[in-house]
Structure formats: C-alpha cells, structure tokens
C-alpha cells in the first residue's frame, strides 16, 4: 500500500517513522510519503489560507494549492487511482471496520486541513471519504491521520507478527477486549484470575468471551445490538 499525506506541518507526521508503522515501512509493507502543501504555493509568503466568504472567525484553506498538490501526486502513478481521505470533525465516524475497508485499498491520500478547514469545492472535487476520529475538535487533520494510518497499517498483511492478535482485537468481534495479565502471578496482593493459569484452553476462551461481554455491556452497551449473541452470551449479558 502507498500512503501520501499532504500537510502544512510535515514534521507532525514524523511518528509514522517509528515503531510498528516505521518498521512496516522499512520492510516495504507500506510506502508512506509526506508532502508540505506550501510546496504548491507560488507567492513569497507561501500563502495557503484566506478569509472565509460570508464572514466569520478564522481562515479557510485556499483551493489552488490543494488542487495543484493532489493533481501532482495523483499524476505520479497514472495507472492507479488513490482513495482520497479528508479528516474532519464533520466526517463519518472512523471505526475498526472502516480501517479494514481502507486497508483493502492500494493507495490512500490523506489531506490534513488546518484553520477552519479546506475550501468545500476542493473537498467536493477530490474527497472520497470525509472521516472523523471522534466527537471533539482538533487543531488540524494531522493527529487524525496518525490515528487512521496506524489503525490501517497494522491490518496490512505481515505487519503484525501474530495475526491472531488482530483477530482478538477489541471490536474485531464487535466486542471490547477484556483485561489481560502477565507475570507475576500475584502483584501487590492482586492475583491473576486462576482460570488463566489452568491450561484449560476451552475454559480460558469462554472466560475471555464472558469478560469481553461484561466489559462491553458496562462501557458500550450499544455495541451488543450489532452482533449475534449465543444463548450463553445472552445469559452473561443478562446476569
Ligand atoms: O478537529 C479536526 C480538525 C481538522 C481535521 C480533523 C479534525 C477531527 C476531529 C475529529 N476527527 O477529525
């Protein structure tokens, strides 16, 4: 997968050079290129914003630099059509299944808006997806892009060593993941649940499912309406 990110703060995307995503890039499992939008400006001040039509606070990102940047980047590989993503608080909620959908794509371009946003005509002309990572307001799309790129990259083949950990992820089965434990068996007087040290893999799997159901019921009950529950699941949820 190729991922291009357009931003006025390229250094904000440096974390993508680290850890899981950085390792995936060094193994050529993903090709991430970051671009400074100001490279597509021509005035001495490298202006990317202007006052909003209709008045109001703040500034809006001008269409011309964005259009020039996207035309240039897309033209670098005429044989492929990228999926263009614009992070925005007004977007469709980003979910694990959305991440899985984007992970199927061959090429993603993330457009990081700042100020009051990107001129709506550019979004209309170019955006395939307008995505929100949550109901709060950030200063720009860079943080949202970091979130989405990590969520997508970890789903690419070969990125996560143990593919099972992807399958058991929170949300992978539509439930929140339950608690996890490691040594020591007792820490500060708190013991690891005995079942996890029993070696009874069927019982351990059942316990983990029950913990996931209980945690989901407590924290995100609405998720339970979206999945198929067995009679045993329902008994746990009702208890
Ligand atoms: O708050 C934002 C500002 C710019 C771009 C994206 C966002 C955002 C907030 C939540 N998800 O995306």
PDB file of C-alpha atoms and ligand atoms in Angstrom:
ATOM      1  CA  UNK A   1       0.000   0.000   0.000  1.00  0.00           C
ATOM      2  CA  UNK A   2       1.042   3.528  -0.778  1.00  0.00           C
ATOM      3  CA  UNK A   3       0.037   6.338   1.588  1.00  0.00           C
ATOM      4  CA  UNK A   4       0.573  10.021   0.806  1.00  0.00           C
ATOM      5  CA  UNK A   5      -0.078  12.705   3.410  1.00  0.00           C
ATOM      6  CA  UNK A   6      -0.429  16.389   2.491  1.00  0.00           C
ATOM      7  CA  UNK A   7       0.000  18.870   5.354  1.00  0.00           C
ATOM      8  CA  UNK A   8       1.475  22.274   6.249  1.00  0.00           C
ATOM      9  CA  UNK A   9       3.217  20.558   9.194  1.00  0.00           C
ATOM     10  CA  UNK A  10       5.138  17.580   7.721  1.00  0.00           C
ATOM     11  CA  UNK A  11       7.093  17.089  10.964  1.00  0.00           C
ATOM     12  CA  UNK A  12       3.790  16.296  12.713  1.00  0.00           C
ATOM     13  CA  UNK A  13       3.822  13.017  10.779  1.00  0.00           C
ATOM     14  CA  UNK A  14       7.335  12.011  11.932  1.00  0.00           C
ATOM     15  CA  UNK A  15       5.843   9.468  14.408  1.00  0.00           C
ATOM     16  CA  UNK A  16       4.955   7.371  11.358  1.00  0.00           C
ATOM     17  CA  UNK A  17       8.713   6.696  11.035  1.00  0.00           C
ATOM     18  CA  UNK A  18       8.688   4.967  14.435  1.00  0.00           C
ATOM     19  CA  UNK A  19       7.588   1.647  15.944  1.00  0.00           C
ATOM     20  CA  UNK A  20       5.044  -0.549  14.169  1.00  0.00           C
ATOM     21  CA  UNK A  21       4.349   1.767  11.210  1.00  0.00           C
ATOM     22  CA  UNK A  22       8.029   2.705  10.862  1.00  0.00           C
ATOM     23  CA  UNK A  23       9.020  -0.968  10.866  1.00  0.00           C
ATOM     24  CA  UNK A  24       6.340  -1.777   8.290  1.00  0.00           C
ATOM     25  CA  UNK A  25       7.684   0.996   6.051  1.00  0.00           C
ATOM     26  CA  UNK A  26      11.284  -0.228   6.456  1.00  0.00           C
ATOM     27  CA  UNK A  27      10.066  -3.696   5.392  1.00  0.00           C
ATOM     28  CA  UNK A  28       8.334  -2.171   2.337  1.00  0.00           C
ATOM     29  CA  UNK A  29       4.953  -3.377   3.593  1.00  0.00           C
ATOM     30  CA  UNK A  30       3.740   0.219   3.241  1.00  0.00           C
ATOM     31  CA  UNK A  31       5.187   3.236   1.412  1.00  0.00           C
ATOM     32  CA  UNK A  32       4.416   6.487   3.266  1.00  0.00           C
ATOM     33  CA  UNK A  33       5.261   9.847   1.708  1.00  0.00           C
ATOM     34  CA  UNK A  34       4.586  13.184   3.436  1.00  0.00           C
ATOM     35  CA  UNK A  35       4.246  16.415   1.440  1.00  0.00           C
ATOM     36  CA  UNK A  36       4.328  20.077   2.506  1.00  0.00           C
ATOM     37  CA  UNK A  37       1.308  21.801   0.953  1.00  0.00           C
ATOM     38  CA  UNK A  38       3.309  25.034   0.753  1.00  0.00           C
ATOM     39  CA  UNK A  39       5.426  23.410  -1.979  1.00  0.00           C
ATOM     40  CA  UNK A  40       2.439  24.111  -4.256  1.00  0.00           C
ATOM     41  CA  UNK A  41       2.224  27.828  -3.457  1.00  0.00           C
ATOM     42  CA  UNK A  42       3.890  30.491  -5.590  1.00  0.00           C
ATOM     43  CA  UNK A  43       3.762  33.705  -3.621  1.00  0.00           C
ATOM     44  CA  UNK A  44       6.617  34.943  -1.454  1.00  0.00           C
ATOM     45  CA  UNK A  45       4.628  34.262   1.710  1.00  0.00           C
ATOM     46  CA  UNK A  46       3.650  30.740   0.541  1.00  0.00           C
ATOM     47  CA  UNK A  47       0.032  31.539   1.405  1.00  0.00           C
ATOM     48  CA  UNK A  48      -2.331  28.607   1.946  1.00  0.00           C
ATOM     49  CA  UNK A  49      -5.304  30.342   3.577  1.00  0.00           C
ATOM     50  CA  UNK A  50      -7.664  33.277   3.123  1.00  0.00           C
ATOM     51  CA  UNK A  51     -10.684  34.867   4.796  1.00  0.00           C
ATOM     52  CA  UNK A  52     -13.964  32.944   4.715  1.00  0.00           C
ATOM     53  CA  UNK A  53     -16.722  34.075   2.330  1.00  0.00           C
ATOM     54  CA  UNK A  54     -19.744  35.056   4.370  1.00  0.00           C
ATOM     55  CA  UNK A  55     -17.550  36.303   7.191  1.00  0.00           C
ATOM     56  CA  UNK A  56     -16.946  34.545  10.475  1.00  0.00           C
ATOM     57  CA  UNK A  57     -13.874  33.722  12.546  1.00  0.00           C
ATOM     58  CA  UNK A  58     -10.678  32.126  11.329  1.00  0.00           C
ATOM     59  CA  UNK A  59      -9.342  31.391   7.880  1.00  0.00           C
ATOM     60  CA  UNK A  60     -10.129  28.832   5.179  1.00  0.00           C
ATOM     61  CA  UNK A  61      -7.513  26.860   3.215  1.00  0.00           C
ATOM     62  CA  UNK A  62      -7.365  28.091  -0.398  1.00  0.00           C
ATOM     63  CA  UNK A  63      -8.366  25.649  -3.159  1.00  0.00           C
ATOM     64  CA  UNK A  64      -5.484  26.280  -5.585  1.00  0.00           C
ATOM     65  CA  UNK A  65      -2.582  24.770  -3.557  1.00  0.00           C
ATOM     66  CA  UNK A  66      -4.666  21.723  -2.654  1.00  0.00           C
ATOM     67  CA  UNK A  67      -5.769  21.121  -6.244  1.00  0.00           C
ATOM     68  CA  UNK A  68      -2.199  21.536  -7.537  1.00  0.00           C
ATOM     69  CA  UNK A  69      -0.838  19.190  -4.871  1.00  0.00           C
ATOM     70  CA  UNK A  70      -3.413  16.473  -5.492  1.00  0.00           C
ATOM     71  CA  UNK A  71      -3.101  16.685  -9.290  1.00  0.00           C
ATOM     72  CA  UNK A  72       0.691  16.422  -8.971  1.00  0.00           C
ATOM     73  CA  UNK A  73       0.650  13.492  -6.534  1.00  0.00           C
ATOM     74  CA  UNK A  74      -2.017  11.546  -8.443  1.00  0.00           C
ATOM     75  CA  UNK A  75      -0.112  12.116 -11.720  1.00  0.00           C
ATOM     76  CA  UNK A  76       2.935  10.342 -10.246  1.00  0.00           C
ATOM     77  CA  UNK A  77       1.235   6.995 -10.808  1.00  0.00           C
ATOM     78  CA  UNK A  78      -1.279   7.307 -13.662  1.00  0.00           C
ATOM     79  CA  UNK A  79      -2.011   3.576 -13.574  1.00  0.00           C
ATOM     80  CA  UNK A  80      -3.539   3.796 -10.096  1.00  0.00           C
ATOM     81  CA  UNK A  81      -6.454   5.740  -8.613  1.00  0.00           C
ATOM     82  CA  UNK A  82      -5.957   6.725  -4.979  1.00  0.00           C
ATOM     83  CA  UNK A  83      -8.695   6.927  -2.349  1.00  0.00           C
ATOM     84  CA  UNK A  84      -8.608  10.483  -1.006  1.00  0.00           C
ATOM     85  CA  UNK A  85      -9.402  10.876   2.700  1.00  0.00           C
ATOM     86  CA  UNK A  86     -10.124  14.205   4.396  1.00  0.00           C
ATOM     87  CA  UNK A  87     -10.144  14.029   8.210  1.00  0.00           C
ATOM     88  CA  UNK A  88     -12.802  16.388   9.617  1.00  0.00           C
ATOM     89  CA  UNK A  89     -14.907  16.672  12.781  1.00  0.00           C
ATOM     90  CA  UNK A  90     -17.898  16.703  10.419  1.00  0.00           C
ATOM     91  CA  UNK A  91     -16.954  13.333   8.945  1.00  0.00           C
ATOM     92  CA  UNK A  92     -18.256   9.776   9.111  1.00  0.00           C
ATOM     93  CA  UNK A  93     -17.069   8.065  12.325  1.00  0.00           C
ATOM     94  CA  UNK A  94     -13.845   6.083  11.933  1.00  0.00           C
ATOM     95  CA  UNK A  95     -14.253   2.501  13.161  1.00  0.00           C
ATOM     96  CA  UNK A  96     -12.319  -0.743  13.047  1.00  0.00           C
ATOM     97  CA  UNK A  97     -14.429  -1.862  10.104  1.00  0.00           C
ATOM     98  CA  UNK A  98     -13.680   1.434   8.328  1.00  0.00           C
ATOM     99  CA  UNK A  99      -9.978   0.772   8.972  1.00  0.00           C
ATOM    100  CA  UNK A 100     -10.382  -2.703   7.456  1.00  0.00           C
ATOM    101  CA  UNK A 101     -12.079  -1.193   4.399  1.00  0.00           C
ATOM    102  CA  UNK A 102      -9.275   1.329   3.903  1.00  0.00           C
ATOM    103  CA  UNK A 103      -6.684  -1.422   4.432  1.00  0.00           C
ATOM    104  CA  UNK A 104      -8.041  -3.097   1.294  1.00  0.00           C
ATOM    105  CA  UNK A 105      -7.097  -0.063  -0.809  1.00  0.00           C
ATOM    106  CA  UNK A 106      -3.984   0.116  -2.928  1.00  0.00           C
ATOM    107  CA  UNK A 107      -3.312   3.834  -2.384  1.00  0.00           C
ATOM    108  CA  UNK A 108      -4.549   6.338   0.172  1.00  0.00           C
ATOM    109  CA  UNK A 109      -4.014  10.111   0.204  1.00  0.00           C
ATOM    110  CA  UNK A 110      -4.742  11.954   3.477  1.00  0.00           C
ATOM    111  CA  UNK A 111      -5.414  15.706   3.244  1.00  0.00           C
ATOM    112  CA  UNK A 112      -4.687  17.398   6.578  1.00  0.00           C
ATOM    113  CA  UNK A 113      -6.779  20.545   6.895  1.00  0.00           C
ATOM    114  CA  UNK A 114      -5.969  23.377   9.297  1.00  0.00           C
ATOM    115  CA  UNK A 115      -7.675  26.631  10.308  1.00  0.00           C
ATOM    116  CA  UNK A 116     -11.455  26.416   9.720  1.00  0.00           C
ATOM    117  CA  UNK A 117     -10.970  23.757   7.069  1.00  0.00           C
ATOM    118  CA  UNK A 118     -10.295  23.227   3.378  1.00  0.00           C
ATOM    119  CA  UNK A 119     -12.383  25.101   0.740  1.00  0.00           C
ATOM    120  CA  UNK A 120     -15.501  22.985   0.192  1.00  0.00           C
ATOM    121  CA  UNK A 121     -15.022  22.927  -3.585  1.00  0.00           C
ATOM    122  CA  UNK A 122     -11.746  21.035  -3.185  1.00  0.00           C
ATOM    123  CA  UNK A 123     -13.400  18.542  -0.824  1.00  0.00           C
ATOM    124  CA  UNK A 124     -16.262  18.108  -3.318  1.00  0.00           C
ATOM    125  CA  UNK A 125     -13.843  17.699  -6.228  1.00  0.00           C
ATOM    126  CA  UNK A 126     -11.376  15.340  -4.584  1.00  0.00           C
ATOM    127  CA  UNK A 127     -12.543  13.667  -1.380  1.00  0.00           C
ATOM    128  CA  UNK A 128     -13.737  10.064  -1.460  1.00  0.00           C
ATOM    129  CA  UNK A 129     -14.069   9.959   2.329  1.00  0.00           C
ATOM    130  CA  UNK A 130     -14.571  12.626   4.991  1.00  0.00           C
ATOM    131  CA  UNK A 131     -13.784  10.872   8.287  1.00  0.00           C
ATOM    132  CA  UNK A 132     -13.968  11.858  11.965  1.00  0.00           C
ATOM    133  CA  UNK A 133     -11.956  10.050  14.644  1.00  0.00           C
ATOM    134  CA  UNK A 134     -14.282  11.266  17.407  1.00  0.00           C
ATOM    135  CA  UNK A 135     -16.660  13.914  18.677  1.00  0.00           C
ATOM    136  CA  UNK A 136     -14.098  16.552  19.615  1.00  0.00           C
ATOM    137  CA  UNK A 137     -12.267  19.311  17.774  1.00  0.00           C
ATOM    138  CA  UNK A 138      -8.563  19.198  16.957  1.00  0.00           C
ATOM    139  CA  UNK A 139      -6.351  21.947  15.540  1.00  0.00           C
ATOM    140  CA  UNK A 140      -5.877  20.033  12.302  1.00  0.00           C
ATOM    141  CA  UNK A 141      -6.092  16.735  10.479  1.00  0.00           C
ATOM    142  CA  UNK A 142      -2.555  15.527  11.267  1.00  0.00           C
ATOM    143  CA  UNK A 143      -3.407  13.763  14.554  1.00  0.00           C
ATOM    144  CA  UNK A 144      -6.455  12.131  12.966  1.00  0.00           C
ATOM    145  CA  UNK A 145      -4.247  10.986  10.091  1.00  0.00           C
ATOM    146  CA  UNK A 146      -1.724   9.464  12.529  1.00  0.00           C
ATOM    147  CA  UNK A 147      -4.572   7.517  14.132  1.00  0.00           C
ATOM    148  CA  UNK A 148      -6.000   6.269  10.862  1.00  0.00           C
ATOM    149  CA  UNK A 149      -2.647   5.388   9.301  1.00  0.00           C
ATOM    150  CA  UNK A 150      -1.686   3.302  12.335  1.00  0.00           C
ATOM    151  CA  UNK A 151      -5.094   1.571  12.502  1.00  0.00           C
ATOM    152  CA  UNK A 152      -4.932   0.765   8.766  1.00  0.00           C
ATOM    153  CA  UNK A 153      -1.248  -0.197   8.583  1.00  0.00           C
ATOM    154  CA  UNK A 154      -1.479  -2.739  11.419  1.00  0.00           C
ATOM    155  CA  UNK A 155      -4.117  -4.598   9.364  1.00  0.00           C
ATOM    156  CA  UNK A 156      -1.853  -4.983   6.326  1.00  0.00           C
ATOM    157  CA  UNK A 157      -0.519  -8.499   5.707  1.00  0.00           C
ATOM    158  CA  UNK A 158       2.754  -9.207   7.526  1.00  0.00           C
ATOM    159  CA  UNK A 159       2.746  -6.059   9.676  1.00  0.00           C
ATOM    160  CA  UNK A 160       1.613  -7.622  12.952  1.00  0.00           C
ATOM    161  CA  UNK A 161       3.717 -10.691  13.789  1.00  0.00           C
ATOM    162  CA  UNK A 162       0.932 -12.721  15.326  1.00  0.00           C
ATOM    163  CA  UNK A 163      -2.105 -12.439  13.049  1.00  0.00           C
ATOM    164  CA  UNK A 164      -4.207 -13.830  15.916  1.00  0.00           C
ATOM    165  CA  UNK A 165      -3.751 -10.613  17.872  1.00  0.00           C
ATOM    166  CA  UNK A 166      -5.548  -8.837  15.037  1.00  0.00           C
ATOM    167  CA  UNK A 167      -8.428 -11.296  15.203  1.00  0.00           C
ATOM    168  CA  UNK A 168      -8.739 -10.907  19.000  1.00  0.00           C
ATOM    169  CA  UNK A 169      -8.562  -7.121  18.838  1.00  0.00           C
ATOM    170  CA  UNK A 170     -11.222  -5.080  20.545  1.00  0.00           C
ATOM    171  CA  UNK A 171     -14.024  -4.587  18.023  1.00  0.00           C
ATOM    172  CA  UNK A 172     -12.711  -7.407  15.813  1.00  0.00           C
ATOM    173  CA  UNK A 173     -15.696  -9.489  17.040  1.00  0.00           C
ATOM    174  CA  UNK A 174     -17.671  -6.364  17.772  1.00  0.00           C
ATOM    175  CA  UNK A 175     -16.882  -6.537  21.492  1.00  0.00           C
ATOM    176  CA  UNK A 176     -14.428  -4.645  23.697  1.00  0.00           C
ATOM    177  CA  UNK A 177     -11.388  -6.721  24.605  1.00  0.00           C
ATOM    178  CA  UNK A 178     -11.335  -7.957  28.198  1.00  0.00           C
ATOM    179  CA  UNK A 179      -8.440  -7.496  30.686  1.00  0.00           C
ATOM    180  CA  UNK A 180      -5.035  -9.058  30.006  1.00  0.00           C
ATOM    181  CA  UNK A 181      -2.406 -10.247  32.517  1.00  0.00           C
ATOM    182  CA  UNK A 182       1.216 -11.390  32.679  1.00  0.00           C
ATOM    183  CA  UNK A 183       3.740 -12.350  35.395  1.00  0.00           C
ATOM    184  CA  UNK A 184       3.989 -12.126  38.368  1.00  0.00           C
ATOM    185  CA  UNK A 185       1.025 -14.354  39.357  1.00  0.00           C
ATOM    186  CA  UNK A 186       0.383 -12.092  42.365  1.00  0.00           C
ATOM    187  CA  UNK A 187       1.236  -8.382  42.278  1.00  0.00           C
ATOM    188  CA  UNK A 188       0.590  -6.045  45.225  1.00  0.00           C
ATOM    189  CA  UNK A 189      -1.734  -8.685  46.657  1.00  0.00           C
ATOM    190  CA  UNK A 190      -3.724  -8.933  43.404  1.00  0.00           C
ATOM    191  CA  UNK A 191      -3.791 -12.401  41.836  1.00  0.00           C
ATOM    192  CA  UNK A 192      -4.174 -13.229  38.154  1.00  0.00           C
ATOM    193  CA  UNK A 193      -7.573 -14.929  37.548  1.00  0.00           C
ATOM    194  CA  UNK A 194      -6.947 -18.618  38.266  1.00  0.00           C
ATOM    195  CA  UNK A 195      -8.653 -19.754  35.064  1.00  0.00           C
ATOM    196  CA  UNK A 196      -5.882 -18.121  33.001  1.00  0.00           C
ATOM    197  CA  UNK A 197      -3.289 -20.334  34.698  1.00  0.00           C
ATOM    198  CA  UNK A 198      -5.382 -23.529  34.416  1.00  0.00           C
ATOM    199  CA  UNK A 199      -4.178 -24.634  30.996  1.00  0.00           C
ATOM    200  CA  UNK A 200      -7.818 -25.366  30.061  1.00  0.00           C
ATOM    201  CA  UNK A 201      -7.895 -23.553  26.729  1.00  0.00           C
ATOM    202  CA  UNK A 202     -11.636 -24.020  26.149  1.00  0.00           C
ATOM    203  CA  UNK A 203     -12.441 -22.640  29.601  1.00  0.00           C
ATOM    204  CA  UNK A 204      -9.968 -19.767  29.066  1.00  0.00           C
ATOM    205  CA  UNK A 205     -11.607 -18.871  25.735  1.00  0.00           C
ATOM    206  CA  UNK A 206     -15.050 -18.899  27.402  1.00  0.00           C
ATOM    207  CA  UNK A 207     -13.820 -16.743  30.285  1.00  0.00           C
ATOM    208  CA  UNK A 208     -12.307 -14.224  27.863  1.00  0.00           C
ATOM    209  CA  UNK A 209     -15.572 -14.068  25.896  1.00  0.00           C
ATOM    210  CA  UNK A 210     -17.514 -13.539  29.100  1.00  0.00           C
ATOM    211  CA  UNK A 211     -15.158 -10.746  30.240  1.00  0.00           C
ATOM    212  CA  UNK A 212     -15.478  -9.095  26.810  1.00  0.00           C
ATOM    213  CA  UNK A 213     -19.277  -9.315  27.027  1.00  0.00           C
ATOM    214  CA  UNK A 214     -19.350  -7.896  30.566  1.00  0.00           C
ATOM    215  CA  UNK A 215     -16.975  -5.028  29.700  1.00  0.00           C
ATOM    216  CA  UNK A 216     -18.927  -4.231  26.529  1.00  0.00           C
ATOM    217  CA  UNK A 217     -22.238  -4.275  28.455  1.00  0.00           C
ATOM    218  CA  UNK A 218     -20.788  -1.856  31.039  1.00  0.00           C
ATOM    219  CA  UNK A 219     -18.961   0.560  28.726  1.00  0.00           C
ATOM    220  CA  UNK A 220     -20.505   0.306  25.254  1.00  0.00           C
ATOM    221  CA  UNK A 221     -23.921  -1.445  25.545  1.00  0.00           C
ATOM    222  CA  UNK A 222     -24.931  -0.181  22.114  1.00  0.00           C
ATOM    223  CA  UNK A 223     -22.323  -2.461  20.518  1.00  0.00           C
ATOM    224  CA  UNK A 224     -24.237  -5.516  21.762  1.00  0.00           C
ATOM    225  CA  UNK A 225     -27.141  -4.679  19.450  1.00  0.00           C
ATOM    226  CA  UNK A 226     -24.883  -5.035  16.404  1.00  0.00           C
ATOM    227  CA  UNK A 227     -23.638  -8.606  16.953  1.00  0.00           C
ATOM    228  CA  UNK A 228     -25.049 -12.126  17.056  1.00  0.00           C
ATOM    229  CA  UNK A 229     -25.180 -13.359  20.664  1.00  0.00           C
ATOM    230  CA  UNK A 230     -25.461 -17.040  21.575  1.00  0.00           C
ATOM    231  CA  UNK A 231     -27.802 -18.141  24.361  1.00  0.00           C
ATOM    232  CA  UNK A 232     -24.732 -18.463  26.599  1.00  0.00           C
ATOM    233  CA  UNK A 233     -23.710 -14.893  25.645  1.00  0.00           C
ATOM    234  CA  UNK A 234     -27.178 -13.589  26.474  1.00  0.00           C
ATOM    235  CA  UNK A 235     -27.062 -15.299  29.869  1.00  0.00           C
ATOM    236  CA  UNK A 236     -23.785 -13.495  30.641  1.00  0.00           C
ATOM    237  CA  UNK A 237     -25.099 -10.131  29.455  1.00  0.00           C
ATOM    238  CA  UNK A 238     -28.314 -10.569  31.464  1.00  0.00           C
ATOM    239  CA  UNK A 239     -26.514 -11.641  34.665  1.00  0.00           C
TER     240      UNK A 239
HETATM  241  O1  LIG B   1     -10.981  18.527  14.630  1.00  0.00           O
HETATM  242  C1  LIG B   1     -10.413  18.313  13.402  1.00  0.00           C
HETATM  243  C2  LIG B   1      -9.808  19.371  12.699  1.00  0.00           C
HETATM  244  C3  LIG B   1      -9.242  19.125  11.454  1.00  0.00           C
HETATM  245  C4  LIG B   1      -9.282  17.852  10.903  1.00  0.00           C
HETATM  246  C5  LIG B   1      -9.874  16.809  11.598  1.00  0.00           C
HETATM  247  C6  LIG B   1     -10.456  17.033  12.845  1.00  0.00           C
HETATM  248  C7  LIG B   1     -11.113  15.900  13.535  1.00  0.00           C
HETATM  249  C8  LIG B   1     -11.697  15.894  14.772  1.00  0.00           C
HETATM  250  C9  LIG B   1     -12.167  14.581  14.931  1.00  0.00           C
HETATM  251  N1  LIG B   1     -11.826  13.882  13.844  1.00  0.00           N
HETATM  252  O2  LIG B   1     -11.174  14.678  12.978  1.00  0.00           O
END
